[in-house]
Coordinates of C-alpha atoms (C1' of nucleotides) in Angstrom, one line a residue:
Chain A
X1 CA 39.6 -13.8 13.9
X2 CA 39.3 -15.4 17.6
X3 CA 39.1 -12.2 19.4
X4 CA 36.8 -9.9 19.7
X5 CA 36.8 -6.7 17.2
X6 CA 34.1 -3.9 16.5
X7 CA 33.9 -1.4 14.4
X8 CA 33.9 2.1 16.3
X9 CA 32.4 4.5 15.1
X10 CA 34.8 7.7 16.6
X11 CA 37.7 6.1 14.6
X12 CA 35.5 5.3 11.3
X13 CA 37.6 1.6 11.2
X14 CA 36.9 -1.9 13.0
X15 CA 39.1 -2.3 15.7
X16 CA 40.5 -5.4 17.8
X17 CA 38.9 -5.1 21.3
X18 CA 41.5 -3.9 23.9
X19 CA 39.9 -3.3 26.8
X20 CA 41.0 -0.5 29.3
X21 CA 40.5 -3.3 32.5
X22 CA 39.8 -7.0 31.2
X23 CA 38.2 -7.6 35.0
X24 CA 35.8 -5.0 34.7
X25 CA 34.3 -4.6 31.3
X26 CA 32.0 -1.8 31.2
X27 CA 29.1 -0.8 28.9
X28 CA 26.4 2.3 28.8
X29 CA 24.3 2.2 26.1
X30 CA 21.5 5.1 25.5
X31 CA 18.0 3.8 26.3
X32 CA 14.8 5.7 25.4
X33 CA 12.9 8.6 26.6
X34 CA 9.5 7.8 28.3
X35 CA 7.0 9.8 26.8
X36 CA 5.0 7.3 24.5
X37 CA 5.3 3.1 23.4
X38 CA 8.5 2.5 21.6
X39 CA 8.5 1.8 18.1
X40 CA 10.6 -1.1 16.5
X41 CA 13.7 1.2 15.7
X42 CA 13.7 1.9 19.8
X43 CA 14.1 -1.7 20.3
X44 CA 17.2 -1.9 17.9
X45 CA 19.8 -0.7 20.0
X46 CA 17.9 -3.0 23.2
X47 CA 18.4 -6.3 20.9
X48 CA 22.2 -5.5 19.3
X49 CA 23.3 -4.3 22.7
X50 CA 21.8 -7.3 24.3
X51 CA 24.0 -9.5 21.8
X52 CA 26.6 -8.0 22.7
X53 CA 26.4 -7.9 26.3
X54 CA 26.1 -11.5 25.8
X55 CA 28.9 -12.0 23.7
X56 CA 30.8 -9.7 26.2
X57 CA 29.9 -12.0 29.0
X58 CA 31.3 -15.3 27.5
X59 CA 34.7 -14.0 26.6
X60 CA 35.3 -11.5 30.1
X61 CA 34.6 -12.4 33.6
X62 CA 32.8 -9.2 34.7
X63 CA 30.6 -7.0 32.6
X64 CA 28.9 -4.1 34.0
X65 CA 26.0 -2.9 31.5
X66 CA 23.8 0.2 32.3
X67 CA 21.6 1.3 29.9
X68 CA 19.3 4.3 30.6
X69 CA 16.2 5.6 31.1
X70 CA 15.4 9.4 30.1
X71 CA 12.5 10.4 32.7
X72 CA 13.4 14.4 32.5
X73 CA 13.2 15.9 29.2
X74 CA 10.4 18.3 27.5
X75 CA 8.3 15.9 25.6
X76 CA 7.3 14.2 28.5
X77 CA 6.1 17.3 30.1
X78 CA 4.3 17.8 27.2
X79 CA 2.8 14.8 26.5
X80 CA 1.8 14.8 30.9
X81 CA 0.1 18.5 30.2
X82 CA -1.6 17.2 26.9
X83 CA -3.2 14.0 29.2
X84 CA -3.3 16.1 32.0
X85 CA -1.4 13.5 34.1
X86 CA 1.6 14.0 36.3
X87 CA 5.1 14.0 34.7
X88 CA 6.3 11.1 36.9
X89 CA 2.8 8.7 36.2
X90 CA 3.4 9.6 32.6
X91 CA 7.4 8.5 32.6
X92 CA 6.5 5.5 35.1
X93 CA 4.0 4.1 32.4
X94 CA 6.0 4.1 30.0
X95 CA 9.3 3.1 31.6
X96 CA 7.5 0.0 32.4
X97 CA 5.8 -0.4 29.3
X98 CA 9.5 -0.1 27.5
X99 CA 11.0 -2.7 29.8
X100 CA 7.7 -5.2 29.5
X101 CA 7.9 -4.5 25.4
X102 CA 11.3 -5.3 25.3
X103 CA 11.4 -8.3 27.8
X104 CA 9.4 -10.2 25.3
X105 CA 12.5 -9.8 22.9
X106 CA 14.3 -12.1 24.9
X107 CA 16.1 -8.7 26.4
X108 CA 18.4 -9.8 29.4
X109 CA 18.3 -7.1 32.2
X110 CA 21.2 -4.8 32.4
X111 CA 23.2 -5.0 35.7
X112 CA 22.3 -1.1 35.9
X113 CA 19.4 1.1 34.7
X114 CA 20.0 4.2 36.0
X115 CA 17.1 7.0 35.6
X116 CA 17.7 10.9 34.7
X117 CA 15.8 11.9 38.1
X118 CA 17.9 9.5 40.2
X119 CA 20.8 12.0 39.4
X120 CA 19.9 15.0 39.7
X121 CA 22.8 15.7 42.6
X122 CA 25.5 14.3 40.1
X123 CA 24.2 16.3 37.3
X124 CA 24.8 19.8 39.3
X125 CA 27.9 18.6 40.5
X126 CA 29.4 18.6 37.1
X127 CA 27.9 21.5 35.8
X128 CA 29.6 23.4 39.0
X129 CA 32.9 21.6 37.7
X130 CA 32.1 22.8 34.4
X131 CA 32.0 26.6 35.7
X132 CA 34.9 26.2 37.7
X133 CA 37.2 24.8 35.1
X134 CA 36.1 27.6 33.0
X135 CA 33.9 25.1 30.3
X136 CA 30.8 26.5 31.4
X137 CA 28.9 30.0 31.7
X138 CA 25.8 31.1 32.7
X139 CA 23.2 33.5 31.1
X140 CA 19.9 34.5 31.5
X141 CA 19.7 31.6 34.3
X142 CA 21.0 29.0 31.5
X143 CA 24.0 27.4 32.3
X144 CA 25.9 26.8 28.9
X145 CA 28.9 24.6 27.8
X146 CA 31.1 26.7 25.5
X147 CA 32.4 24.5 22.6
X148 CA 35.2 26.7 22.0
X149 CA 36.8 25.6 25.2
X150 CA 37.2 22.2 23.9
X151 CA 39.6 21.8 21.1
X152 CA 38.1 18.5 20.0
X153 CA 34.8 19.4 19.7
X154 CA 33.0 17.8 16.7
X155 CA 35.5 14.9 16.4
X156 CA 33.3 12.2 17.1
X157 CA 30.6 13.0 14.6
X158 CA 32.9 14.7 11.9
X159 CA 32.3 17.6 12.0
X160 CA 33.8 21.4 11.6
X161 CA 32.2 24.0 13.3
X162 CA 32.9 26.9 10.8
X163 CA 30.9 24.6 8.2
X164 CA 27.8 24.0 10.5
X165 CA 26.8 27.1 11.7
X166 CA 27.3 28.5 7.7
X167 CA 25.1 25.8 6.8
X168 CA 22.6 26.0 9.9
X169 CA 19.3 26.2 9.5
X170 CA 18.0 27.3 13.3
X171 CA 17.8 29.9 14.9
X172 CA 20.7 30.7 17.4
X173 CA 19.6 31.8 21.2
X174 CA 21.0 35.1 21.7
X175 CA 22.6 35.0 24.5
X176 CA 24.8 32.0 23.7
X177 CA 28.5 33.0 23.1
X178 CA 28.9 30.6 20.1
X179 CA 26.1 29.0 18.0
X180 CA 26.7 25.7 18.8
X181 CA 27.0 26.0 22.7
X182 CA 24.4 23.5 24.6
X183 CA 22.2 24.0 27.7
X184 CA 23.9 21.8 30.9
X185 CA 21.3 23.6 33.2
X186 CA 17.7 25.4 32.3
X187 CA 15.3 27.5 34.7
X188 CA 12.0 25.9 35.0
X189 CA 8.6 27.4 36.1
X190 CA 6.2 26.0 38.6
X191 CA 4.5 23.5 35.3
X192 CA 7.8 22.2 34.4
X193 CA 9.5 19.5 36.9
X194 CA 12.5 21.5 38.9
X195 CA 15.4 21.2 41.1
X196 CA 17.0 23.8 43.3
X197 CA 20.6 24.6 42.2
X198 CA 23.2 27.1 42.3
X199 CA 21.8 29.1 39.5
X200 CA 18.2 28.8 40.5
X201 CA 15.4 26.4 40.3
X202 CA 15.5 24.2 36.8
X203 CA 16.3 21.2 35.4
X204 CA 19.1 19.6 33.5
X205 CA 19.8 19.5 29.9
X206 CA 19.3 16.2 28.1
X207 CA 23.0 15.5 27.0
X208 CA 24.1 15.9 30.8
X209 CA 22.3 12.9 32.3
X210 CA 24.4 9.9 30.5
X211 CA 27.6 11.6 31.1
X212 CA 26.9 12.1 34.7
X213 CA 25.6 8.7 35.4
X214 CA 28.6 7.1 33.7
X215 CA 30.9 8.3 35.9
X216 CA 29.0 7.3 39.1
X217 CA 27.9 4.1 37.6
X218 CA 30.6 2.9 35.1
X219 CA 34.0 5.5 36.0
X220 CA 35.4 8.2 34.4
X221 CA 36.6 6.1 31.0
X222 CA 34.2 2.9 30.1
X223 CA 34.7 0.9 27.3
X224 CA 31.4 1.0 25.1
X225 CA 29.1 3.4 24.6
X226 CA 26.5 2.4 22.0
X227 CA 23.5 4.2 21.2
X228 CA 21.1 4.7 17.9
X229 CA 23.2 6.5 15.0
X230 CA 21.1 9.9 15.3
X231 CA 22.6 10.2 18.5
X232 CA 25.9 10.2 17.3
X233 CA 25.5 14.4 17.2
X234 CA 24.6 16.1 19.1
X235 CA 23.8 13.9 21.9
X236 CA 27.5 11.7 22.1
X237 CA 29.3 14.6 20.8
X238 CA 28.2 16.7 23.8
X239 CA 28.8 13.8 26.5
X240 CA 32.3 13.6 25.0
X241 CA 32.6 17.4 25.5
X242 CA 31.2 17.4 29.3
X243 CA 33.2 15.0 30.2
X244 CA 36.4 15.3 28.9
X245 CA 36.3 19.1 30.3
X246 CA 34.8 17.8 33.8
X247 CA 37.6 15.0 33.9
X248 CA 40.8 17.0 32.7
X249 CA 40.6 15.3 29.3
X250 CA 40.7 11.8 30.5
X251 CA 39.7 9.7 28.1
X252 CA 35.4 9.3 28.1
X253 CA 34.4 6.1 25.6
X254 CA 36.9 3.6 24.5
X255 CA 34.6 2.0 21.4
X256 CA 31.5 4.1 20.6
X257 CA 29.1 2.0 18.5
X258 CA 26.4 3.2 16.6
X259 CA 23.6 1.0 15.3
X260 CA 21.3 2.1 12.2
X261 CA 17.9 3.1 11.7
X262 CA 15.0 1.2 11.1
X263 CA 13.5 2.2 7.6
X264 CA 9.6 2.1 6.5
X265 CA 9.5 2.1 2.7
X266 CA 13.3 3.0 2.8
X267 CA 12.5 6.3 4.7
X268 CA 13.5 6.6 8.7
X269 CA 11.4 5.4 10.9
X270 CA 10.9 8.2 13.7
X271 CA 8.6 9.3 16.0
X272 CA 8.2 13.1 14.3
X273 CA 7.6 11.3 10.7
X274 CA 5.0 9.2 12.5
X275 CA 5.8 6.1 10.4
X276 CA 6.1 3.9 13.0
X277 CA 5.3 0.5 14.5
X278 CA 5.1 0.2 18.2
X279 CA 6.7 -3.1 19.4
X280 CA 3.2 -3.4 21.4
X281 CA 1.3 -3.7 17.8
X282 CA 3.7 -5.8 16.3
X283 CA 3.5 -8.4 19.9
X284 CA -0.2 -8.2 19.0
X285 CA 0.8 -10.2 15.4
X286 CA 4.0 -12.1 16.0
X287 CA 5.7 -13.9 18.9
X288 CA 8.9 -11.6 19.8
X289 CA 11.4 -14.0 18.9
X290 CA 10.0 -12.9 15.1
X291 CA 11.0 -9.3 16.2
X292 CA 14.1 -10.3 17.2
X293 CA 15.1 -12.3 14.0
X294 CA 14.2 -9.8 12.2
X295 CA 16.6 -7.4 13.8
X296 CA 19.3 -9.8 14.0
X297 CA 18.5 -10.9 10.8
X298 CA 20.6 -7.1 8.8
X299 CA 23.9 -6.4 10.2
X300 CA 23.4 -3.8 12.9
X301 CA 25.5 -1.0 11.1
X302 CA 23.1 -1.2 8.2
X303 CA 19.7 0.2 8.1
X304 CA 17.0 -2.6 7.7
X305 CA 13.8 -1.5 6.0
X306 CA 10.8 -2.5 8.1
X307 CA 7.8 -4.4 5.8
X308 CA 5.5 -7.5 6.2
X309 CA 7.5 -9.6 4.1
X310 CA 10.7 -9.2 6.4
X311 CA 7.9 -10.5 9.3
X312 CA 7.0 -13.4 7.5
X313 CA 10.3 -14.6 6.0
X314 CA 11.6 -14.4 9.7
X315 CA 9.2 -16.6 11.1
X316 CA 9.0 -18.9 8.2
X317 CA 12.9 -19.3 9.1
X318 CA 12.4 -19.4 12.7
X319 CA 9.3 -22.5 11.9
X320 CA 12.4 -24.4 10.0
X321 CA 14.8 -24.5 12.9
X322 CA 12.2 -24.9 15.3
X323 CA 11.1 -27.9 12.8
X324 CA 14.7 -29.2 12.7
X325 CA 14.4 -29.4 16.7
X326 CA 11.1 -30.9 17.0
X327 CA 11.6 -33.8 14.6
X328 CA 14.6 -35.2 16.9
X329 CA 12.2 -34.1 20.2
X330 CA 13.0 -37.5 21.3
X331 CA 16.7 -37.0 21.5
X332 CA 18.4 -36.0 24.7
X333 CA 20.7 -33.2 23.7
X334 CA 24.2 -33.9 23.9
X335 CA 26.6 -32.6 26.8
X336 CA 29.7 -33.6 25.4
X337 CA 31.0 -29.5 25.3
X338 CA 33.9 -30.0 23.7
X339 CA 32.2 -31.4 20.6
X340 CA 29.3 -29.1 20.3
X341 CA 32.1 -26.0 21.1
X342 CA 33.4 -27.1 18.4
X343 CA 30.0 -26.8 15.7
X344 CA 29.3 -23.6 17.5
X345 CA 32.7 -22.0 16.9
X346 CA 31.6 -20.4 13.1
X347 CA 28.7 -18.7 14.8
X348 CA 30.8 -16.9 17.9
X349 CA 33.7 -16.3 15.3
X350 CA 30.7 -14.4 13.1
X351 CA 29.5 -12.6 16.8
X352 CA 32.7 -11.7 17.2
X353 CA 33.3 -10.2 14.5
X354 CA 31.8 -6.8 14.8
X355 CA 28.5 -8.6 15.9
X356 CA 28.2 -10.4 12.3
X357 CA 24.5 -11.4 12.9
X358 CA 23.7 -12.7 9.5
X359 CA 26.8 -14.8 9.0
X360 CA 26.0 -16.1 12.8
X361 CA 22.5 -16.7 11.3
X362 CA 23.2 -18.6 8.1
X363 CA 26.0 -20.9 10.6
X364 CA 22.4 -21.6 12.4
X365 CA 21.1 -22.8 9.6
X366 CA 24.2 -25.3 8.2
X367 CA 23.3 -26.6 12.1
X368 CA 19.7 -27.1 11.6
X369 CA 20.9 -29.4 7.7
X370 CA 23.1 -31.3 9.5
X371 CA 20.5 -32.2 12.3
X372 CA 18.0 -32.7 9.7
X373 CA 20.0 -35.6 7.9
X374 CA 21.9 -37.0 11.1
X375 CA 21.4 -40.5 12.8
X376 CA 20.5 -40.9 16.4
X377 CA 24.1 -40.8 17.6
X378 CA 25.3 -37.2 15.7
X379 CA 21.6 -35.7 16.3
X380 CA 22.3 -35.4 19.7
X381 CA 25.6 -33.8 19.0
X382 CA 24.1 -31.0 16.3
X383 CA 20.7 -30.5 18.3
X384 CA 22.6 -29.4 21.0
X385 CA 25.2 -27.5 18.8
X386 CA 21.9 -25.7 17.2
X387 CA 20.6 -24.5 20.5
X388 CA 23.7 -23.9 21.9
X389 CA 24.6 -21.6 19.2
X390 CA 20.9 -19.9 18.7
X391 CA 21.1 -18.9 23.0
X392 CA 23.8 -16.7 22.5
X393 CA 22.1 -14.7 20.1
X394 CA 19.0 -14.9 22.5
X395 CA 17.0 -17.2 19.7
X396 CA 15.0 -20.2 20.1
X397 CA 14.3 -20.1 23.7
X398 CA 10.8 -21.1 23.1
X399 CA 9.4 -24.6 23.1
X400 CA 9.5 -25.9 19.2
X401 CA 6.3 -27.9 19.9
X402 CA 4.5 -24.9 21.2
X403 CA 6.3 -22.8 18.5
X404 CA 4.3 -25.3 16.2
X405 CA 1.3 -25.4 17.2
X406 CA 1.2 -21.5 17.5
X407 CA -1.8 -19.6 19.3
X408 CA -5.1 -21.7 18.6
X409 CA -7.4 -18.7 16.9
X410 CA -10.5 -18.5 19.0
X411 CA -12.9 -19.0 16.0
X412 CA -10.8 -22.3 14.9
X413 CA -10.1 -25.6 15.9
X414 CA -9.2 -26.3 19.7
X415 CA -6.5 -28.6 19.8
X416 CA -8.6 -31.7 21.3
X417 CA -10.9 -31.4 18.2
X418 CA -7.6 -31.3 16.0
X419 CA -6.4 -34.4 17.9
X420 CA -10.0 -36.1 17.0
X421 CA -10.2 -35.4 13.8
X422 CA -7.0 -37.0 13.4
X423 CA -7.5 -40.2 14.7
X424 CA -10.9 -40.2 12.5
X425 CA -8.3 -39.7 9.6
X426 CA -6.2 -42.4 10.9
X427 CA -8.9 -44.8 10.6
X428 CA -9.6 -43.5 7.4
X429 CA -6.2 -43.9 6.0
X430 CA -6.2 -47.4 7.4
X431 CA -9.4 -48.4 5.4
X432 CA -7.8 -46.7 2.4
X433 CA -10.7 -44.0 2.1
X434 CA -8.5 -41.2 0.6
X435 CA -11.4 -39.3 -0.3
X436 CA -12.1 -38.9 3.9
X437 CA -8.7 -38.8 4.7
X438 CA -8.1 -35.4 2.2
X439 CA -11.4 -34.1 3.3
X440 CA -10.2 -34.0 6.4
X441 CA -7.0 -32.4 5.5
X442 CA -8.4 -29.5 3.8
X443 CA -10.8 -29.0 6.8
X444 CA -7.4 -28.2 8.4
X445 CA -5.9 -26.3 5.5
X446 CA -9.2 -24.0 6.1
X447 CA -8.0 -23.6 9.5
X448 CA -4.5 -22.6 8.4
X449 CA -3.6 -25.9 10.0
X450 CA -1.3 -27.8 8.1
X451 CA -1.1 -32.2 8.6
X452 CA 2.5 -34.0 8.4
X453 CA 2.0 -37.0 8.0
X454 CA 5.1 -40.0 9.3
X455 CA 5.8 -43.3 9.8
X456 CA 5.5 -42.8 13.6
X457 CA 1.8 -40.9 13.1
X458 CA 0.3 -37.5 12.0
X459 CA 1.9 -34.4 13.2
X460 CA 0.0 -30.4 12.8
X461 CA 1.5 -27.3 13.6
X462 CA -0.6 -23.8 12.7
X463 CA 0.8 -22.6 9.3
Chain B
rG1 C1' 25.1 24.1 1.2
rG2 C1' 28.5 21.0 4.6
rC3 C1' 29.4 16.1 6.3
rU4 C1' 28.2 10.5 6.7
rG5 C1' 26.9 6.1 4.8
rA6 C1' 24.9 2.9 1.2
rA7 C1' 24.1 0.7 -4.0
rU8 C1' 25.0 -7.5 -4.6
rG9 C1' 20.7 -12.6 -8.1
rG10 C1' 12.9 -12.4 -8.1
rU11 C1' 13.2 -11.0 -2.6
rA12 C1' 16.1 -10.7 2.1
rG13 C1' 21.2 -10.5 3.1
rA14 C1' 26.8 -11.9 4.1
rG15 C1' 31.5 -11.8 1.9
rU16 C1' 35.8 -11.9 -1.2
rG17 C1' 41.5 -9.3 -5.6
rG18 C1' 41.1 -15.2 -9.1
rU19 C1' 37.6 -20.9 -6.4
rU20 C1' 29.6 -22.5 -3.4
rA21 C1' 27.7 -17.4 1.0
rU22 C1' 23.1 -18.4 3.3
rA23 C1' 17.7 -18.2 3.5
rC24 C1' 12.8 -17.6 1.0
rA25 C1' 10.7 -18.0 -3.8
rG26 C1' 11.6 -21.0 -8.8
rU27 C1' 12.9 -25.6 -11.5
rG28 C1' 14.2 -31.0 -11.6
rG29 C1' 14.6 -35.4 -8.5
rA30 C1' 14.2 -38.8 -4.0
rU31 C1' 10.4 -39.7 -0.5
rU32 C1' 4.6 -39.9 0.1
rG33 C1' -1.8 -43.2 -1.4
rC34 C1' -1.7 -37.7 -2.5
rA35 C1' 0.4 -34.0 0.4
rA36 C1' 3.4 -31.7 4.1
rA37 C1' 8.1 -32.0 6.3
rU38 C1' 13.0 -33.6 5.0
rC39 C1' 17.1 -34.6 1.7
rC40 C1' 19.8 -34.2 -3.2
rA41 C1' 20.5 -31.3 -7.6
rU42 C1' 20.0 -26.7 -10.4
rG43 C1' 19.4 -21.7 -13.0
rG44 C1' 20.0 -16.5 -11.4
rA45 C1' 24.1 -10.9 -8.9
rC46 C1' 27.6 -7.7 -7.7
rG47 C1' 24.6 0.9 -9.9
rU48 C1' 27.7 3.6 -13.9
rC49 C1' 32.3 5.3 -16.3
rG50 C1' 37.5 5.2 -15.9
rG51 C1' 42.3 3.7 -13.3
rU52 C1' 45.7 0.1 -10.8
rU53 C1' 46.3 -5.4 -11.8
rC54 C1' 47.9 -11.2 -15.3
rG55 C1' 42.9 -10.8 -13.2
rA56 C1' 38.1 -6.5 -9.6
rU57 C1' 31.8 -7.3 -7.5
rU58 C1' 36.1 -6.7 -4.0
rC59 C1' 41.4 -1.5 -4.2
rC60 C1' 41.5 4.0 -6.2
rG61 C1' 39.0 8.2 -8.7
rG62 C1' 34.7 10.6 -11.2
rC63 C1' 29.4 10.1 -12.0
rU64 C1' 24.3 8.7 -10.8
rU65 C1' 20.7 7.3 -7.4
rC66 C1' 19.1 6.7 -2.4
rA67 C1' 19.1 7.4 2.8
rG68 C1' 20.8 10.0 7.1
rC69 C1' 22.9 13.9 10.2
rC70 C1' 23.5 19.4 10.5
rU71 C1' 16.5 20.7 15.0
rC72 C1' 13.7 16.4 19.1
rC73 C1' 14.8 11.4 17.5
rA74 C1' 17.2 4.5 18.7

RNA sequence: GGCUGAAUGGUAGAGUGGUUAUACAGUGGAUUGCAAAUCCAUGGACGUCGGUUCGAUUCCGGCUUCAGCCUCCA
């Protein structure tokens, strides 16, 4: 496989990637609403998207990503009248919180993040299309999309109509026309955030914002559309829908990707169970390159079960190929591109792959052997092969001698008293005093400091 | 009830119609004053019942179990 293929999820198969315009590759992926911290399963989608992007960016000459932010939806108004705060400080906070949280993920910025409120115009503008092309209807100052007008309704997600609304288990707003219409447009009173519009003052429905912003941003037909897999219905179905019927039944999404869930004790982890971990709590406990492992660590398809011991086995890998770097510090890297092209090839052939994360991750690890056990003249070649190949998944960016020596506890040792109680071990070792020179060494162990001794001298990192 | 998807060694987790995934943990060895780190070696797996096949963990079907969607959700 030397091209790129991924699996999408609209056709149920993994796909070569054939892109509609190879200059212009474009890609909107759903990004959260901001009415609270994000949990760990929020930052999924952020960190396989970002890979991708990546990946994207290495094989095509110009990517345009956008990835969202929901500022209009009802939760935030709640949560704003719950604090008693404004709706726009409430979605401000946490807009920036989200974009702080997942900066320290090693996130790169998409070229566009395009905000609900910032689109208000566009949003009314396809609802009037909607009307006019006969898609849409208002009713009782709703403006509805009829699903019956759109023959492929429920193709994306699988699904027949007839069978859903036997097996539904909600309550159907009478004045819809069929069960499974959606609001485009709602009327909003003087608590609720508003907009004037043809059918009075209100605001949009959720599903409208990311097809109106794709077309002003991306076009009328992008190429990827990624998203958490609970999105896949109703939220993607009902962008299909809109924007099929607003655009004559051009074609909307190329590839739609779908990642899966983060799992706590093999049950979803979501914000209404309350069984989360914010990304803020975890940042408290682990540098974010551990979070990112982590969710690099399970293919992105798959759901990856959230737990301590995932924490710690990720950075217990991340301390060997930081290791692997730091005991060939004094090497200069090799530039010789062709050669280390060449050691990175299994890891982009695993990327590109449907995003093969795992098998990109064990390649990392074949590097890190065969820089462990290289002379001078080939470490130079596999350091920079290792590095080379961790970037593009965003890993090891940090320093491995910092990544050592960790955060110093404020209750424990300060590095200059480690460095001192070295050199009294030193001398100890020299005069053969073993009894000292262990002494010593447990002092560390107590400190969760760990001693590696070499011929060149005495090495610690934090353990 | 309808629809999806999943089930791999102690754990995490890829993959494949016949030949080593990988990592952590375990065991043996090299190395070390002893360790640590590193290297070498090694045991251990494909939910269940059938079918196709010379041969299936891999393909097909039934079953079981689990998760998810059908309501906001990444």
């Amino acid at each position: 496989m030397s091209e790129l293929h991924v699996y999408n999820s609209h056709s149920k198969k993994k796909e070569p990637f054939n892109p509609i315009d190879p200059n212009r590759i474009t890609m909107y992926v759903c990004g959260p609403t901001v009415y609270n911290l994000i949990h760990i399963g929020n930052a999924r989608p952020a960190v396989v998207f970002d890979t991708l992007y990546r990946l994207l960016k290495r094989h095509y000459p110009n990517v345009i990503y956008a990835r969202n932010i929901t500022d209009v939806d009802d939760k935030i108004n709640k949560a704003a009248f719950e604090q008693n705060r404004t709706i726009k400080d409430v979605s401000d906070e946490f807009a920036q919180k989200y974009l702080d949280d997942i900066a320290h993920l090693n996130v790169l910025e998409p070229d566009i993040q395009p905000r609900a409120t910032d689109h208000i115009g566009e949003m009314i503008t396809m609802v009037q299309a909607l009307i006019d092309k006969g898609h849409a209807y208002e009713a009782e100052g709703h403006v509805l999309f009829a699903v019956d007008s759109f023959e492929n309704y429920g193709e994306l997600s699988g699904r027949d109509m007839d069978d859903m609304i036997a097996g539904a288990r909600v309550e159907v707003a009478p004045y819809k026309r069929h069960a499974a219409d959606f609001v485009l447009w709602k009327p909003s009173d003087d608590s609720q955030p508003g907009w004037e519009s043809p059918w009075g003052y209100g605001r949009p429905g959720w599903h409208l914002e990311c097809s109106a912003m794709i077309e002003k941003h991306l076009g009328i037909s992008i190429d990827i559309h990624g998203g958490g897999q609970d999105l896949q219905f109703p939220h993607h179905e009902n962008e299909v829908a809109q924007s099929c019927c607003a655009h004559d039944g051009q074609e909307y999404v190329r590839y739609w990707m779908h990642n899966g869930y983060i799992t706590m004790k093999g049950e979803k982890m979501s914000k209404s169970l309350g069984n989360i971990f914010t990304v803020r709590d975890l940042l408290e406990k682990v540098p974010g390159e551990v979070l990112r492992f982590v969710l690099l660590s399970a293919h992105y398809r798959k759901p990856l079960d959230w737990s301590e011991s995932v924490i710690e086995a990720a950075r217990k890998t991340l301390d060997g190929l930081y290791n692997a770097l730091y005991l060939k510090s004094a090497i200069e890297p090799s530039s010789d591109t062709a050669e280390i092209e060449k050691l990175v090839e299994p890891v982009e052939q695993a990327l590109l792959d449907d995003l093969n994360t795992p098998l990109a991750i064990s390649h990392l690890h074949e590097l890190a052997k065969q820089l462990n056990k290289a002379d001078d003249e080939h470490s130079a070649l596999y350091k920079a092969a290792l590095i080379e190949a961790a970037h593009r998944m965003g890993l090891l960016f940090n320093n491995p001698e910092e990544w050592r020596k960790g955060d110093a506890v404020s209750d424990g040792l300060s590095d200059d008293e480690i460095e001192q109680l070295i050199t009294e071990r030193a001398q100890a070792k020299a005069d053969k005093n073993w009894a000292r020179a262990d002494e010593i060494r447990d002092l560390f162990s107590e400190s969760n400091i760990i001693l590696e001794d070499s011929a060149s001298g005495t090495t610690w990192r934090r353990g």
